[in-house]
Amino acid sequence: MVTVKHRITREANDQETEIVTSSGNLPCKEIIHIVGCSSPADIQQKVLSVLMLCENLTFSSVAFPALGTGQGGANPADVADAMISAVVEFSSKKTDHVKNVEFLLFQSSMLADFHQSMLKSTKSKNSLTSRIKGENILFKEIEPAVFQLCSETTECLSKASAIINGLINKE
């Protein structure tokens, strides 16, 4: 059995910027691995490159974490702007397959940054929604949700947190 790590190590070279592997036990078809980056310009280019690869592979959807915000130390607001800009640029191209782009944010503090970036994008003339013509576009502004849990014991707090996370993941 070839592991994802082994396959990436074996296949990586200086020319490849993306490597596609099986998803293992994750609930998706495949995983696209990219070299980490932290500058907004590099992040925008990598997101656009992955979107084009997904289009070429006839994927209908793709999900991204907030690139470069972990060990890369990039400013989440700058990352949000770069990633949203890449999606706007991608949407201006003739594409038939990729219809759904999701951002997976693991820190609640980044929700506001991505929300603001999306709002800025929808207000500009080159926005994502102004570039798509002849299709039904559903846009619903949703306020970020923040949960603050209080409990007398750590055990009860952990149980409540697990229940909430389970409900969110099920949704």
PDB file of N, CA and C in Angstrom, residues 78-141:
ATOM      1  N   ASP A  78      -5.236  39.339   4.633  1.00  0.00           N
ATOM      2  CA  ASP A  78      -4.546  39.340   3.338  1.00  0.00           C
ATOM      3  C   ASP A  78      -4.775  38.022   2.599  1.00  0.00           C
ATOM      4  N   VAL A  79      -4.769  36.929   3.341  1.00  0.00           N
ATOM      5  CA  VAL A  79      -5.013  35.612   2.748  1.00  0.00           C
ATOM      6  C   VAL A  79      -6.435  35.549   2.195  1.00  0.00           C
ATOM      7  N   ALA A  80      -7.385  36.048   2.955  1.00  0.00           N
ATOM      8  CA  ALA A  80      -8.779  36.055   2.497  1.00  0.00           C
ATOM      9  C   ALA A  80      -8.905  36.831   1.194  1.00  0.00           C
ATOM     10  N   ASP A  81      -8.304  38.020   1.143  1.00  0.00           N
ATOM     11  CA  ASP A  81      -8.363  38.829  -0.084  1.00  0.00           C
ATOM     12  C   ASP A  81      -7.736  38.090  -1.263  1.00  0.00           C
ATOM     13  N   ALA A  82      -6.592  37.452  -1.031  1.00  0.00           N
ATOM     14  CA  ALA A  82      -5.892  36.738  -2.106  1.00  0.00           C
ATOM     15  C   ALA A  82      -6.716  35.553  -2.603  1.00  0.00           C
ATOM     16  N   MET A  83      -7.281  34.792  -1.683  1.00  0.00           N
ATOM     17  CA  MET A  83      -8.032  33.602  -2.074  1.00  0.00           C
ATOM     18  C   MET A  83      -9.336  33.979  -2.783  1.00  0.00           C
ATOM     19  N   ILE A  84     -10.019  34.983  -2.282  1.00  0.00           N
ATOM     20  CA  ILE A  84     -11.260  35.438  -2.928  1.00  0.00           C
ATOM     21  C   ILE A  84     -10.941  36.010  -4.303  1.00  0.00           C
ATOM     22  N   SER A  85      -9.843  36.757  -4.417  1.00  0.00           N
ATOM     23  CA  SER A  85      -9.440  37.311  -5.724  1.00  0.00           C
ATOM     24  C   SER A  85      -9.169  36.202  -6.733  1.00  0.00           C
ATOM     25  N   ALA A  86      -8.558  35.123  -6.277  1.00  0.00           N
ATOM     26  CA  ALA A  86      -8.294  33.993  -7.180  1.00  0.00           C
ATOM     27  C   ALA A  86      -9.601  33.382  -7.676  1.00  0.00           C
ATOM     28  N   VAL A  87     -10.580  33.258  -6.813  1.00  0.00           N
ATOM     29  CA  VAL A  87     -11.874  32.704  -7.216  1.00  0.00           C
ATOM     30  C   VAL A  87     -12.560  33.643  -8.212  1.00  0.00           C
ATOM     31  N   VAL A  88     -12.466  34.949  -7.961  1.00  0.00           N
ATOM     32  CA  VAL A  88     -13.044  35.928  -8.889  1.00  0.00           C
ATOM     33  C   VAL A  88     -12.370  35.818 -10.254  1.00  0.00           C
ATOM     34  N   GLU A  89     -11.032  35.736 -10.254  1.00  0.00           N
ATOM     35  CA  GLU A  89     -10.301  35.602 -11.519  1.00  0.00           C
ATOM     36  C   GLU A  89     -10.687  34.302 -12.233  1.00  0.00           C
ATOM     37  N   PHE A  90     -10.764  33.215 -11.489  1.00  0.00           N
ATOM     38  CA  PHE A  90     -11.143  31.926 -12.075  1.00  0.00           C
ATOM     39  C   PHE A  90     -12.539  31.997 -12.691  1.00  0.00           C
ATOM     40  N   SER A  91     -13.441  32.674 -12.016  1.00  0.00           N
ATOM     41  CA  SER A  91     -14.821  32.746 -12.512  1.00  0.00           C
ATOM     42  C   SER A  91     -14.929  33.538 -13.810  1.00  0.00           C
ATOM     43  N   SER A  92     -13.908  34.340 -14.117  1.00  0.00           N
ATOM     44  CA  SER A  92     -13.935  35.113 -15.365  1.00  0.00           C
ATOM     45  C   SER A  92     -13.523  34.266 -16.566  1.00  0.00           C
ATOM     46  N   LYS A  93     -12.993  33.090 -16.300  1.00  0.00           N
ATOM     47  CA  LYS A  93     -12.561  32.193 -17.376  1.00  0.00           C
ATOM     48  C   LYS A  93     -13.718  31.285 -17.789  1.00  0.00           C
ATOM     49  N   LYS A  94     -13.612  30.721 -18.967  1.00  0.00           N
ATOM     50  CA  LYS A  94     -14.631  29.780 -19.458  1.00  0.00           C
ATOM     51  C   LYS A  94     -14.433  28.455 -18.727  1.00  0.00           C
ATOM     52  N   THR A  95     -15.323  28.161 -17.810  1.00  0.00           N
ATOM     53  CA  THR A  95     -15.229  26.912 -17.050  1.00  0.00           C
ATOM     54  C   THR A  95     -16.574  26.191 -17.094  1.00  0.00           C
ATOM     55  N   ASP A  96     -16.508  24.877 -17.126  1.00  0.00           N
ATOM     56  CA  ASP A  96     -17.725  24.072 -17.202  1.00  0.00           C
ATOM     57  C   ASP A  96     -17.954  23.188 -15.983  1.00  0.00           C
ATOM     58  N   HIS A  97     -16.926  22.920 -15.218  1.00  0.00           N
ATOM     59  CA  HIS A  97     -17.040  21.883 -14.199  1.00  0.00           C
ATOM     60  C   HIS A  97     -17.073  22.413 -12.768  1.00  0.00           C
ATOM     61  N   VAL A  98     -16.112  23.215 -12.376  1.00  0.00           N
ATOM     62  CA  VAL A  98     -16.049  23.679 -10.987  1.00  0.00           C
ATOM     63  C   VAL A  98     -17.176  24.681 -10.745  1.00  0.00           C
ATOM     64  N   LYS A  99     -18.096  24.307  -9.880  1.00  0.00           N
ATOM     65  CA  LYS A  99     -19.254  25.152  -9.572  1.00  0.00           C
ATOM     66  C   LYS A  99     -19.306  25.561  -8.107  1.00  0.00           C
ATOM     67  N   ASN A 100     -18.540  24.880  -7.263  1.00  0.00           N
ATOM     68  CA  ASN A 100     -18.621  25.130  -5.829  1.00  0.00           C
ATOM     69  C   ASN A 100     -17.214  25.223  -5.247  1.00  0.00           C
ATOM     70  N   VAL A 101     -16.898  26.366  -4.640  1.00  0.00           N
ATOM     71  CA  VAL A 101     -15.608  26.566  -3.975  1.00  0.00           C
ATOM     72  C   VAL A 101     -15.909  26.881  -2.515  1.00  0.00           C
ATOM     73  N   GLU A 102     -15.306  26.117  -1.624  1.00  0.00           N
ATOM     74  CA  GLU A 102     -15.537  26.314  -0.196  1.00  0.00           C
ATOM     75  C   GLU A 102     -14.232  26.648   0.497  1.00  0.00           C
ATOM     76  N   PHE A 103     -14.336  27.465   1.540  1.00  0.00           N
ATOM     77  CA  PHE A 103     -13.192  27.776   2.382  1.00  0.00           C
ATOM     78  C   PHE A 103     -13.459  27.163   3.752  1.00  0.00           C
ATOM     79  N   LEU A 104     -12.540  26.323   4.189  1.00  0.00           N
ATOM     80  CA  LEU A 104     -12.654  25.671   5.485  1.00  0.00           C
ATOM     81  C   LEU A 104     -11.818  26.453   6.483  1.00  0.00           C
ATOM     82  N   LEU A 105     -12.482  27.076   7.434  1.00  0.00           N
ATOM     83  CA  LEU A 105     -11.790  27.915   8.405  1.00  0.00           C
ATOM     84  C   LEU A 105     -11.840  27.233   9.758  1.00  0.00           C
ATOM     85  N   PHE A 106     -10.669  26.955  10.294  1.00  0.00           N
ATOM     86  CA  PHE A 106     -10.589  26.213  11.537  1.00  0.00           C
ATOM     87  C   PHE A 106     -10.463  27.114  12.759  1.00  0.00           C
ATOM     88  N   GLN A 107     -10.229  28.403  12.551  1.00  0.00           N
ATOM     89  CA  GLN A 107     -10.196  29.361  13.656  1.00  0.00           C
ATOM     90  C   GLN A 107     -11.335  30.353  13.457  1.00  0.00           C
ATOM     91  N   SER A 108     -12.176  30.484  14.462  1.00  0.00           N
ATOM     92  CA  SER A 108     -13.339  31.364  14.342  1.00  0.00           C
ATOM     93  C   SER A 108     -12.927  32.810  14.094  1.00  0.00           C
ATOM     94  N   SER A 109     -11.736  33.188  14.526  1.00  0.00           N
ATOM     95  CA  SER A 109     -11.277  34.568  14.319  1.00  0.00           C
ATOM     96  C   SER A 109     -11.114  34.905  12.837  1.00  0.00           C
ATOM     97  N   MET A 110     -10.952  33.904  11.985  1.00  0.00           N
ATOM     98  CA  MET A 110     -10.778  34.155  10.546  1.00  0.00           C
ATOM     99  C   MET A 110     -12.106  34.341   9.814  1.00  0.00           C
ATOM    100  N   LEU A 111     -13.201  33.971  10.447  1.00  0.00           N
ATOM    101  CA  LEU A 111     -14.502  34.110   9.796  1.00  0.00           C
ATOM    102  C   LEU A 111     -14.755  35.551   9.373  1.00  0.00           C
ATOM    103  N   ALA A 112     -14.471  36.485  10.255  1.00  0.00           N
ATOM    104  CA  ALA A 112     -14.715  37.901   9.953  1.00  0.00           C
ATOM    105  C   ALA A 112     -13.863  38.366   8.780  1.00  0.00           C
ATOM    106  N   ASP A 113     -12.609  37.909   8.703  1.00  0.00           N
ATOM    107  CA  ASP A 113     -11.726  38.308   7.600  1.00  0.00           C
ATOM    108  C   ASP A 113     -12.269  37.822   6.257  1.00  0.00           C
ATOM    109  N   PHE A 114     -12.671  36.565   6.188  1.00  0.00           N
ATOM    110  CA  PHE A 114     -13.204  36.024   4.937  1.00  0.00           C
ATOM    111  C   PHE A 114     -14.564  36.639   4.611  1.00  0.00           C
ATOM    112  N   HIS A 115     -15.357  36.877   5.625  1.00  0.00           N
ATOM    113  CA  HIS A 115     -16.660  37.503   5.418  1.00  0.00           C
ATOM    114  C   HIS A 115     -16.480  38.904   4.825  1.00  0.00           C
ATOM    115  N   GLN A 116     -15.582  39.693   5.400  1.00  0.00           N
ATOM    116  CA  GLN A 116     -15.331  41.052   4.887  1.00  0.00           C
ATOM    117  C   GLN A 116     -14.795  41.016   3.462  1.00  0.00           C
ATOM    118  N   SER A 117     -13.907  40.090   3.178  1.00  0.00           N
ATOM    119  CA  SER A 117     -13.351  39.980   1.829  1.00  0.00           C
ATOM    120  C   SER A 117     -14.440  39.630   0.821  1.00  0.00           C
ATOM    121  N   MET A 118     -15.336  38.733   1.202  1.00  0.00           N
ATOM    122  CA  MET A 118     -16.441  38.379   0.303  1.00  0.00           C
ATOM    123  C   MET A 118     -17.375  39.561   0.090  1.00  0.00           C
ATOM    124  N   LEU A 119     -17.642  40.308   1.155  1.00  0.00           N
ATOM    125  CA  LEU A 119     -18.494  41.495   1.013  1.00  0.00           C
ATOM    126  C   LEU A 119     -17.856  42.517   0.081  1.00  0.00           C
ATOM    127  N   LYS A 120     -16.541  42.739   0.241  1.00  0.00           N
ATOM    128  CA  LYS A 120     -15.832  43.675  -0.653  1.00  0.00           C
ATOM    129  C   LYS A 120     -15.931  43.203  -2.092  1.00  0.00           C
ATOM    130  N   SER A 121     -15.800  41.909  -2.303  1.00  0.00           N
ATOM    131  CA  SER A 121     -15.840  41.359  -3.655  1.00  0.00           C
ATOM    132  C   SER A 121     -17.204  41.551  -4.301  1.00  0.00           C
ATOM    133  N   THR A 122     -18.266  41.410  -3.538  1.00  0.00           N
ATOM    134  CA  THR A 122     -19.604  41.539  -4.120  1.00  0.00           C
ATOM    135  C   THR A 122     -19.965  42.982  -4.426  1.00  0.00           C
ATOM    136  N   LYS A 123     -19.238  43.942  -3.851  1.00  0.00           N
ATOM    137  CA  LYS A 123     -19.537  45.357  -4.090  1.00  0.00           C
ATOM    138  C   LYS A 123     -18.772  45.944  -5.266  1.00  0.00           C
ATOM    139  N   SER A 124     -17.736  45.267  -5.738  1.00  0.00           N
ATOM    140  CA  SER A 124     -16.927  45.825  -6.829  1.00  0.00           C
ATOM    141  C   SER A 124     -17.503  45.441  -8.182  1.00  0.00           C
ATOM    142  N   LYS A 125     -17.131  46.202  -9.212  1.00  0.00           N
ATOM    143  CA  LYS A 125     -17.608  45.926 -10.572  1.00  0.00           C
ATOM    144  C   LYS A 125     -17.094  44.589 -11.087  1.00  0.00           C
ATOM    145  N   ASN A 126     -15.935  44.153 -10.627  1.00  0.00           N
ATOM    146  CA  ASN A 126     -15.353  42.889 -11.074  1.00  0.00           C
ATOM    147  C   ASN A 126     -15.664  41.751 -10.107  1.00  0.00           C
ATOM    148  N   SER A 127     -16.738  41.891  -9.368  1.00  0.00           N
ATOM    149  CA  SER A 127     -17.040  40.899  -8.341  1.00  0.00           C
ATOM    150  C   SER A 127     -17.416  39.553  -8.938  1.00  0.00           C
ATOM    151  N   LEU A 128     -17.384  38.571  -8.086  1.00  0.00           N
ATOM    152  CA  LEU A 128     -17.737  37.213  -8.492  1.00  0.00           C
ATOM    153  C   LEU A 128     -19.155  37.172  -9.050  1.00  0.00           C
ATOM    154  N   THR A 129     -20.087  37.813  -8.373  1.00  0.00           N
ATOM    155  CA  THR A 129     -21.475  37.750  -8.829  1.00  0.00           C
ATOM    156  C   THR A 129     -21.708  38.545 -10.099  1.00  0.00           C
ATOM    157  N   SER A 130     -20.937  39.597 -10.352  1.00  0.00           N
ATOM    158  CA  SER A 130     -21.140  40.355 -11.590  1.00  0.00           C
ATOM    159  C   SER A 130     -20.518  39.655 -12.791  1.00  0.00           C
ATOM    160  N   ARG A 131     -19.605  38.708 -12.575  1.00  0.00           N
ATOM    161  CA  ARG A 131     -18.952  38.006 -13.678  1.00  0.00           C
ATOM    162  C   ARG A 131     -19.766  36.825 -14.182  1.00  0.00           C
ATOM    163  N   ILE A 132     -20.646  36.302 -13.369  1.00  0.00           N
ATOM    164  CA  ILE A 132     -21.434  35.140 -13.766  1.00  0.00           C
ATOM    165  C   ILE A 132     -22.756  35.647 -14.328  1.00  0.00           C
ATOM    166  N   LYS A 133     -23.007  35.343 -15.584  1.00  0.00           N
ATOM    167  CA  LYS A 133     -24.228  35.812 -16.224  1.00  0.00           C
ATOM    168  C   LYS A 133     -25.032  34.612 -16.699  1.00  0.00           C
ATOM    169  N   GLY A 134     -26.346  34.748 -16.672  1.00  0.00           N
ATOM    170  CA  GLY A 134     -27.216  33.709 -17.212  1.00  0.00           C
ATOM    171  C   GLY A 134     -27.382  32.502 -16.313  1.00  0.00           C
ATOM    172  N   GLU A 135     -26.931  32.585 -15.076  1.00  0.00           N
ATOM    173  CA  GLU A 135     -27.105  31.474 -14.153  1.00  0.00           C
ATOM    174  C   GLU A 135     -27.807  31.976 -12.907  1.00  0.00           C
ATOM    175  N   ASN A 136     -28.492  31.087 -12.235  1.00  0.00           N
ATOM    176  CA  ASN A 136     -29.117  31.452 -10.971  1.00  0.00           C
ATOM    177  C   ASN A 136     -28.039  31.546  -9.911  1.00  0.00           C
ATOM    178  N   ILE A 137     -27.980  32.682  -9.262  1.00  0.00           N
ATOM    179  CA  ILE A 137     -26.982  32.880  -8.221  1.00  0.00           C
ATOM    180  C   ILE A 137     -27.711  33.060  -6.903  1.00  0.00           C
ATOM    181  N   LEU A 138     -27.381  32.246  -5.946  1.00  0.00           N
ATOM    182  CA  LEU A 138     -27.946  32.380  -4.622  1.00  0.00           C
ATOM    183  C   LEU A 138     -26.874  32.940  -3.716  1.00  0.00           C
ATOM    184  N   PHE A 139     -27.173  34.043  -3.088  1.00  0.00           N
ATOM    185  CA  PHE A 139     -26.216  34.647  -2.179  1.00  0.00           C
ATOM    186  C   PHE A 139     -26.959  34.980  -0.907  1.00  0.00           C
ATOM    187  N   LYS A 140     -26.497  34.462   0.182  1.00  0.00           N
ATOM    188  CA  LYS A 140     -27.115  34.752   1.455  1.00  0.00           C
ATOM    189  C   LYS A 140     -26.022  35.164   2.415  1.00  0.00           C
ATOM    190  N   GLU A 141     -26.161  36.358   2.935  1.00  0.00           N
ATOM    191  CA  GLU A 141     -25.177  36.836   3.894  1.00  0.00           C
ATOM    192  C   GLU A 141     -25.492  36.205   5.242  1.00  0.00           C
TER     193      GLU A 141
END
